[in-house]
Every structure is written in C-alpha cells, then in structure tokens.
Short mmCIF file of C-alpha atoms in Angstrom, two decimals:
data_model
loop_
_atom_site.label_atom_id
_atom_site.label_comp_id
_atom_site.label_asym_id
_atom_site.label_seq_id
_atom_site.Cartn_x
_atom_site.Cartn_y
_atom_site.Cartn_z
CA MET P 391 115.96 35.48 38.31
CA ILE P 392 113.20 34.84 40.92
CA ASP P 393 115.54 34.11 43.50
CA LYS P 394 116.90 37.73 43.34
CA ILE P 395 114.00 39.56 44.68
CA ASN P 396 112.36 39.23 48.09
CA ASP P 397 109.76 36.60 49.14
CA HIS P 398 107.46 39.07 49.56
CA PHE P 399 106.59 41.95 46.91
CA ILE P 400 103.64 43.81 45.18
CA LEU P 401 103.92 42.96 41.05
CA ILE P 402 102.15 45.55 38.91
CA ASP P 403 101.30 44.16 35.53
CA LYS P 404 99.83 46.37 32.65
CA CYS P 405 98.81 44.81 29.51
CA ALA P 406 96.51 45.23 26.80
CA GLU P 407 93.31 46.79 28.52
CA GLN P 408 93.68 45.35 31.88
CA THR P 409 95.92 46.73 34.64
CA ARG P 410 96.55 44.04 37.57
CA ILE P 411 98.24 44.26 40.93
CA VAL P 412 99.11 41.22 42.91
CA GLU P 413 100.89 40.79 46.21
CA ILE P 414 103.04 37.65 46.38
CA LEU P 415 104.06 36.04 49.49
CA ASN P 416 106.39 32.86 49.08
CA GLN P 417 105.58 32.43 45.28
CA LYS P 418 101.84 32.27 46.08
CA ILE P 419 99.29 35.01 45.35
CA VAL P 420 97.76 36.41 48.73
CA LYS P 421 96.11 39.95 47.32
CA PHE P 422 94.91 40.64 43.73
CA ILE P 423 93.35 43.69 42.54
CA ALA P 424 92.51 44.46 38.82
CA TRP P 425 90.43 46.68 36.68
CA PHE P 426 90.04 47.06 32.85
CA ASP P 427 91.88 50.29 31.44
CA THR P 428 88.64 51.30 29.26
CA THR P 429 87.19 52.06 32.57
CA PRO P 430 89.83 53.32 35.10
CA PRO P 431 89.03 52.98 38.49
CA ILE P 432 87.65 55.72 40.98
CA ILE P 433 89.13 54.47 44.00
CA GLY P 434 91.27 56.74 45.65
CA SER P 435 89.74 59.97 44.08
CA VAL P 436 89.38 62.53 46.62
CA TYR P 437 86.04 64.89 46.43
CA ASP P 438 84.49 67.72 48.36
CA ALA P 439 80.66 66.55 49.32
CA VAL P 440 77.72 67.87 51.49
CA ILE P 441 76.03 65.71 53.72
CA ILE P 442 72.29 65.19 52.81
CA LYS P 443 71.57 62.24 55.55
CA LYS P 444 72.62 60.96 58.66
CA LEU P 445 72.70 57.34 59.13
CA ASN P 446 73.68 54.78 61.95
CA GLY P 447 77.10 53.77 63.01
CA GLY P 448 78.92 57.00 61.76
CA VAL P 449 77.68 56.50 58.13
CA VAL P 450 76.09 59.00 56.08
CA ARG P 451 74.70 59.91 52.48
CA ALA P 452 76.68 62.56 50.73
CA LYS P 453 76.45 64.26 47.43
CA ILE P 454 79.40 65.15 45.24
CA LYS P 455 79.29 67.88 42.62
CA ASP P 456 78.36 65.49 39.59
CA LYS P 457 75.20 64.96 41.76
CA ARG P 458 76.24 61.18 42.32
CA ILE P 459 75.22 59.85 45.92
CA LEU P 460 77.80 58.15 47.84
CA SER P 461 77.64 56.27 51.23
CA VAL P 462 80.55 57.87 53.66
CA ARG P 463 81.97 56.02 56.57
CA GLY P 464 83.64 57.51 59.34
CA VAL P 465 82.00 60.70 59.83
CA PRO P 466 82.29 62.38 63.44
CA LYS P 467 78.77 62.51 65.16
CA SER P 468 79.25 66.27 65.56
CA LEU P 469 78.71 66.72 61.63
CA ASN P 470 75.27 66.94 60.37
CA VAL P 471 73.33 67.61 57.23
CA ASN P 472 74.55 70.19 54.93
CA ASN P 473 77.77 70.13 56.23
CA LYS P 474 80.85 70.19 53.90
CA ILE P 475 83.06 66.98 53.93
CA LYS P 476 86.17 65.93 52.19
CA ILE P 477 85.97 62.34 51.43
CA ILE P 478 88.01 59.37 49.29
CA ILE P 479 86.58 56.71 47.34
CA ILE P 480 86.90 53.08 48.46
CA SER P 481 85.00 51.18 46.13
CA GLU P 482 83.83 51.24 42.50
CA GLU P 483 80.24 51.92 41.10
CA PHE P 484 78.16 48.20 41.25
CA GLU P 485 74.90 47.89 39.88
CA ASP P 486 72.55 49.86 41.91
CA LYS P 487 74.78 50.03 45.03
CA PRO P 488 75.86 53.45 46.28
CA ILE P 489 79.72 53.92 46.02
CA GLN P 490 81.62 53.75 49.06
CA ALA P 491 83.53 56.30 50.56
CA ARG P 492 85.21 57.52 54.21
CA ILE P 493 85.67 60.89 55.42
CA LEU P 494 89.26 62.24 54.61
CA LEU P 495 90.49 64.51 57.80
CA SER P 496 94.06 65.06 56.72
CA ASN P 497 96.72 64.13 54.11
CA SER P 498 94.16 64.77 50.96
CA LYS P 499 96.79 66.09 49.00
CA LYS P 500 98.89 63.01 49.35
CA TYR P 501 96.19 61.18 47.60
CA GLU P 502 95.39 63.91 44.95
CA ASN P 503 99.34 63.81 44.17
CA LEU P 504 99.22 59.96 43.39
CA ASP P 505 98.33 58.36 39.96
CA ASP P 506 95.57 55.53 39.97
CA VAL P 507 97.87 52.53 40.98
CA GLN P 508 99.88 54.36 43.50
CA ARG P 509 96.38 55.51 45.34
CA ILE P 510 95.01 52.08 45.00
CA ILE P 511 98.34 50.27 46.73
CA ASP P 512 98.30 52.98 49.44
CA LEU P 513 95.05 52.12 50.48
CA PHE P 514 94.59 48.34 49.84
CA PHE P 515 98.16 46.95 50.37
CA THR P 516 100.34 46.90 53.30
CA LYS P 517 103.04 49.75 53.20
CA ASN P 518 106.89 48.99 52.58
CA ILE P 519 106.54 46.07 50.58
CA PRO P 520 109.02 46.06 47.37
CA ILE P 521 106.90 47.07 43.97
CA ILE P 522 108.13 45.26 40.82
CA GLU P 523 106.87 46.91 37.48
CA ASP P 524 106.37 43.61 35.41
CA MET P 525 107.29 45.50 31.86
CA TYR P 526 108.20 42.02 30.37
CA ALA P 527 105.52 39.83 32.28
CA ILE P 528 108.48 37.41 33.14
CA TYR P 529 107.08 37.04 36.92
CA TRP P 530 104.13 35.65 35.76
CA ASP P 531 105.64 32.82 33.81
CA ILE P 532 108.03 32.07 36.17
CA LEU P 533 105.65 31.92 39.36
CA ASP P 534 102.92 30.43 37.08
CA LEU P 535 100.40 32.94 38.40
CA GLU P 536 97.56 32.40 35.85
CA LYS P 537 97.37 28.79 37.10
CA GLU P 538 96.82 30.17 40.56
CA PHE P 539 94.28 32.56 39.44
CA ILE P 540 92.28 29.80 37.85
CA GLY P 541 92.73 27.80 41.13
CA ALA P 542 91.62 30.62 43.22
CA LEU P 543 88.55 30.42 41.68
CA GLN P 544 87.34 26.73 42.53
CA PRO P 545 84.50 26.72 45.21
CA LYS P 546 86.21 24.21 47.49
CA ILE P 547 89.07 24.97 49.71
CA GLU P 548 90.83 22.27 51.63
CA LEU P 549 92.21 23.59 55.19
CA SER P 550 95.67 22.41 55.92
CA GLU P 551 94.48 21.49 59.52
CA GLY P 552 91.83 19.45 58.37
CA GLY P 553 88.03 20.40 57.47
CA ARG P 554 87.18 22.33 54.34
CA ILE P 555 85.37 25.55 52.93
CA TRP P 556 82.88 25.52 50.25
CA ILE P 557 82.39 29.30 48.87
CA GLU P 558 79.03 29.84 46.36
CA LYS P 559 78.58 33.27 44.96
CA THR P 560 75.03 34.25 43.69
CA ARG P 561 74.04 37.72 42.65
CA ALA P 562 72.28 38.82 45.77
CA ALA P 563 75.24 37.27 48.26
CA THR P 564 77.98 35.11 48.56
CA LEU P 565 77.33 31.51 50.96
CA ILE P 566 79.96 30.26 52.70
CA ASP P 567 79.86 26.62 54.40
CA ILE P 568 82.50 25.61 56.89
CA ASP P 569 82.68 21.87 57.16
CA THR P 570 84.32 19.95 59.62
CA HIS P 571 85.02 17.01 57.08
CA LYS P 572 85.94 14.10 59.00
CA LEU P 573 88.03 16.05 61.51
CA LEU P 574 87.30 14.60 64.82
CA LEU P 575 86.29 17.48 67.27
CA ASN P 576 85.56 16.50 70.64
CA SER P 577 84.42 19.26 72.33
CA GLU P 578 82.56 22.81 71.94
CA GLU P 579 86.01 24.78 72.60
CA GLU P 580 87.75 22.61 69.50
CA ILE P 581 84.64 23.32 67.54
CA LEU P 582 85.11 27.05 68.62
CA GLN P 583 89.01 27.15 67.84
CA PHE P 584 88.34 25.33 64.37
CA CYS P 585 85.68 28.00 63.32
CA ILE P 586 88.21 30.88 64.46
CA LYS P 587 90.92 29.51 62.34
CA ALA P 588 88.65 28.75 59.49
CA PHE P 589 87.32 32.28 59.36
CA VAL P 590 90.60 33.63 59.05
CA ARG P 591 90.81 31.63 55.74
CA CYS P 592 87.56 32.85 54.63
CA VAL P 593 88.55 36.31 55.06
CA GLN P 594 91.80 36.14 52.91
CA GLU P 595 89.73 34.21 50.22
CA ILE P 596 87.29 37.08 50.22
CA LYS P 597 90.01 39.32 49.79
CA LEU P 598 91.68 37.49 46.93
CA ARG P 599 88.50 36.78 44.93
CA ASN P 600 87.37 40.34 45.46
CA ILE P 601 84.20 39.58 46.98
CA GLY P 602 81.88 41.88 48.16
CA GLY P 603 78.37 42.85 49.50
CA MET P 604 76.42 40.63 51.71
CA ILE P 605 78.00 37.31 53.25
CA PHE P 606 76.45 34.47 54.95
CA ILE P 607 78.81 31.90 56.53
CA ASP P 608 77.39 28.61 58.06
CA PHE P 609 79.53 27.45 60.94
CA PRO P 610 79.19 24.27 62.46
CA ARG P 611 76.67 24.34 65.86
CA MET P 612 77.65 25.34 68.92
CA SER P 613 76.04 26.98 71.93
CA HIS P 614 74.93 30.52 72.35
CA ASN P 615 77.61 31.55 74.86
CA ARG P 616 80.42 29.96 71.93
CA LYS P 617 78.49 31.91 69.29
CA LYS P 618 79.01 34.92 71.16
CA TYR P 619 82.69 34.53 71.59
CA LEU P 620 82.91 33.44 68.12
CA HIS P 621 81.22 36.75 66.94
CA GLU P 622 83.62 38.98 68.88
CA ASN P 623 86.48 37.21 67.44
CA ILE P 624 85.16 37.63 63.92
CA THR P 625 84.82 41.22 64.33
CA LYS P 626 88.20 41.62 65.77
CA ILE P 627 89.74 39.31 63.10
CA GLY P 628 87.47 40.97 60.52
CA LYS P 629 88.19 44.65 61.05
CA GLN P 630 92.00 43.76 60.54
CA TYR P 631 91.27 43.11 56.83
CA PHE P 632 88.08 44.87 56.09
CA PHE P 633 88.18 48.31 58.00
CA GLU P 634 84.86 49.22 56.18
CA GLY P 635 83.30 45.69 56.72
CA ASN P 636 80.07 45.46 58.87
CA PHE P 637 80.04 41.91 61.28
CA LEU P 638 76.44 41.59 61.89
CA GLY P 639 76.47 38.44 63.98
CA PHE P 640 74.15 35.10 63.85
CA SER P 641 70.77 35.43 62.04
CA ARG P 642 67.85 33.45 63.34
CA LEU P 643 68.52 30.63 60.45
CA VAL P 644 71.91 30.59 62.55
CA LEU P 645 74.12 31.95 59.48
CA TYR P 646 76.44 34.38 60.43
CA GLU P 647 76.22 37.57 58.27
CA MET P 648 78.82 40.10 57.32
CA TYR P 649 78.99 42.72 54.68
CA VAL P 650 82.04 44.12 52.86
CA PRO P 651 82.01 47.15 50.43
CA ARG P 652 82.08 46.34 46.95
CA ASN P 653 85.75 47.59 46.07
CA PHE P 654 86.65 46.04 42.82
CA PRO P 655 85.00 43.62 40.34
CA SER P 656 85.25 40.20 41.54
CA LEU P 657 88.13 37.88 40.48
CA GLU P 658 85.47 36.08 38.16
CA SER P 659 85.06 39.02 35.75
CA PHE P 660 88.85 38.61 34.81
CA TYR P 661 88.92 34.76 34.61
CA VAL P 662 85.85 33.12 34.34
CA ASP P 663 86.73 29.80 33.00
CA SER P 664 89.62 28.20 31.17
CA HIS P 665 88.30 29.53 27.77
CA THR P 666 88.35 33.16 29.15
CA TYR P 667 91.97 32.27 30.59
CA SER P 668 93.32 31.36 27.14
CA PHE P 669 91.96 34.34 25.47
CA GLN P 670 93.87 36.45 27.78
CA ASN P 671 97.05 34.49 27.31
CA HIS P 672 96.71 35.24 23.85
CA LEU P 673 96.56 38.79 24.37
CA ARG P 674 99.30 38.81 26.82
CA SER P 675 101.45 36.81 24.32
CA LEU P 676 100.94 39.76 21.49
CA TRP P 677 101.92 42.43 23.96
CA ARG P 678 104.83 40.50 25.47
CA LYS P 679 106.12 40.24 21.62
CA SER P 680 105.50 43.89 21.40
CA LYS P 681 107.82 44.67 24.27
CA GLU P 682 110.62 42.43 22.85
CA LEU P 683 110.67 43.49 19.47
CA LYS P 684 113.54 45.37 17.87
CA SER P 685 112.25 45.81 14.50
CA LYS P 686 108.26 46.32 14.16
CA THR P 687 107.86 44.71 11.12
CA ASN P 688 107.04 41.10 9.42
CA VAL P 689 105.25 40.01 12.50
CA GLN P 690 102.00 37.77 12.27
CA PHE P 691 99.87 36.08 14.58
CA LEU P 692 98.14 33.36 12.89
CA CYS P 693 94.61 32.37 14.31
CA GLY P 694 91.99 30.29 13.88
CA THR P 695 88.11 31.99 13.30
CA ASN P 696 86.97 32.61 16.79
CA LEU P 697 89.96 34.00 17.86
CA PHE P 698 90.19 36.23 14.88
CA LYS P 699 86.98 37.45 15.49
CA ASN P 700 87.34 38.19 19.26
CA LEU P 701 90.72 39.79 18.67
CA LYS P 702 89.15 42.18 15.92
CA SER P 703 87.32 43.89 19.07
CA ARG P 704 90.18 44.19 21.46
CA LYS P 705 93.13 46.76 21.38
CA VAL P 706 95.90 44.65 20.01
CA PRO P 707 99.69 46.12 18.96
CA SER P 708 99.19 47.53 15.68
CA PHE P 709 102.09 46.72 14.27
CA ILE P 710 101.39 43.08 14.55
CA ASN P 711 99.51 41.62 11.49
CA ILE P 712 96.56 39.48 12.66
CA VAL P 713 95.83 36.86 10.16
CA GLU P 714 92.80 34.61 9.83
CA ARG P 715 93.32 30.90 9.35
CA SER P 716 90.27 28.79 8.53
CA ASP P 717 92.74 25.75 8.42
CA LEU P 718 93.86 26.13 12.12
CA PRO P 719 91.58 25.16 15.11
CA LYS P 720 89.01 27.88 15.76
CA ASP P 721 90.43 28.92 19.12
CA TYR P 722 94.33 28.53 17.91
CA GLY P 723 96.68 31.27 18.13
CA GLU P 724 100.56 31.36 17.33
CA LEU P 725 103.00 34.58 16.56
CA MET P 726 105.17 34.18 13.68
CA GLU P 727 108.02 36.05 13.01
CA ILE P 728 108.58 36.44 8.89
CA ASN P 729 112.49 36.77 7.89
CA VAL P 730 112.81 38.41 4.68
#
C-alpha cells in the first residue's frame, strides 16, 4: 500500500488524547508536531492586540482581550505604544515564557476559517505536500514510525560524511556539541565547511525534536574571520528553518548562541522512554480496534495491574471492557474478542 502514495507526504494521526502530524520523506520522519487533545493548541489563533511596550528588532509586548501578555515579532517601526494590531500565535505557552506571536498584516480570515490541524500545517509545513488522514493507523505500522521517534530522542547523531553531533537538553537550555570524531580535516577552510554542513543537520534535529528556547552550539575551534563567516551562514540557513529565530553569534566562551521560540512541547514529552512508548502503543491498539470493529460487543482488553491502573485514568473506547488480571505481567496488555 505504501508504494501507492508519494514519497513525500504529511500524515495526520488522531488517536485517543493525542494528535500528531508528521512529515514523511522517503519513509523517514523529517518534521514532527504533536499536542495532547485535552489541551488543544493555541497556535494559529488570530487575536486583536494592543502594543504596551516596544523592544528592539521589531519586537513588541502586546496585550490581548483576556489580559495575556504576548511577545510579537515583525512589527513595523511606525507602530507605537497603544496602537492596535492583529496578530497570529506562533508558539504555545511554556512555563513563565511569553507566548510568541507575529503581526498579521493580511489574510487574517484565512486562518480564522481553518481548524487547528489546518492552521498548523499552513504555518509550519511546506505547502502543496499531499496530506493523508491516518484513520486506521496503518502507515505507523508500515513505516515503523514509533521506532523512528524513539531513535530521534538519542543524544548522539552520526553524520553520513563523518563526525557526530551530541544533543543534551536541560531545563534552562539545550547544549549541542559538534565533534569531528576521527574525521581528518587538514585546513581551517575544511573545518568551516564541515561546521556549515553540521549546522544544517543541527537545525533539522531541532525542528524534529521540537526544541525551543536558548541553544548553545560548541563548534570546533577556528579563527575569528572563519567564525564571522560561519555566523553569516548560520543566520542565512537558520532563517530558512526558523523565521522567528534569533541567531546571536559567538559568546566569550566561544559557544554559538541562538534562540528559537518554543512552539510545541518537545518530543520527549510524548516519548520519554521505552515504558512510555509501550503504554502509548497499548492505547493506540485500543483505538485501532475500535475503528475496525463491526460489532461493538464482546471485546476485552486483558492487562496486568500496572497497565490497568494507568488505563483507568485515560480516555479509552467505552465499548471495550478493560479487565485486570493479576496473573499477567504488570505492564502486559492484549485484545481479545470473545465468540458467543
């Protein structure tokens, strides 16, 4: 079945309490966005706002009707405090960080008439890619996407042309180390070209993992002139992936600093470890079965004590009977159809 669709497409999966949108290129994940349905995203919502403070670089603080303060980008210098503007939200609310938005000068009705999924695809995914509604979750199995998600959480990334990248995420910032790792580079120019290629992979990984906030990159050492040229390339490449990002340059510690607005929860919040992965698969199996059933009777999900306890607090199809079995492994689960 997979050979009947394009090599490049967007897959929408709505299952249980989670909505996931993934861009597939040559059967590999290139972009992933998800949110829990119990807290639908505010991204793409259009509001009227009032400017309350002007900052540098076309950024202002603005207040919307419910008194929330937003950080708005792309504001012309001609607009001042107390001017009214129309904005579109481009990030979720994270901890004490201001919600990010950008000024909307036209086409506002376009976004107001789209649903959550359509707005997010329009804002964050390339246009004119075929969109597949994954009603029966078949492509997740065929492409083994869950395995790719778990793989995407690994801190070490091997580069195809040599070298590696390490990504370590902390509460305050994300640290990225670019390592030549036995790659023989004979001149500063070769080091520079390696760093430019490695940075492209960095921003792709940042996009895939939904990393936001302050990001520090440790590049191999090079001269001041080479670092200046690298910064110019980073800004040019980075803006292609993160239009609202700030590419600040090298610090005194010779770490490259950049800031990416926090758009969605990171990938870790959906796939923390293999245990979370297994639990999500149990939930998905219940919802897949609910799509297949012709007769909504005599279906049981047998599970161990731990899984039963977790499922009791989650949304599951009402007509599938969840049965706790103490004789089964604690996290085991299996669907059974009882023939009468």
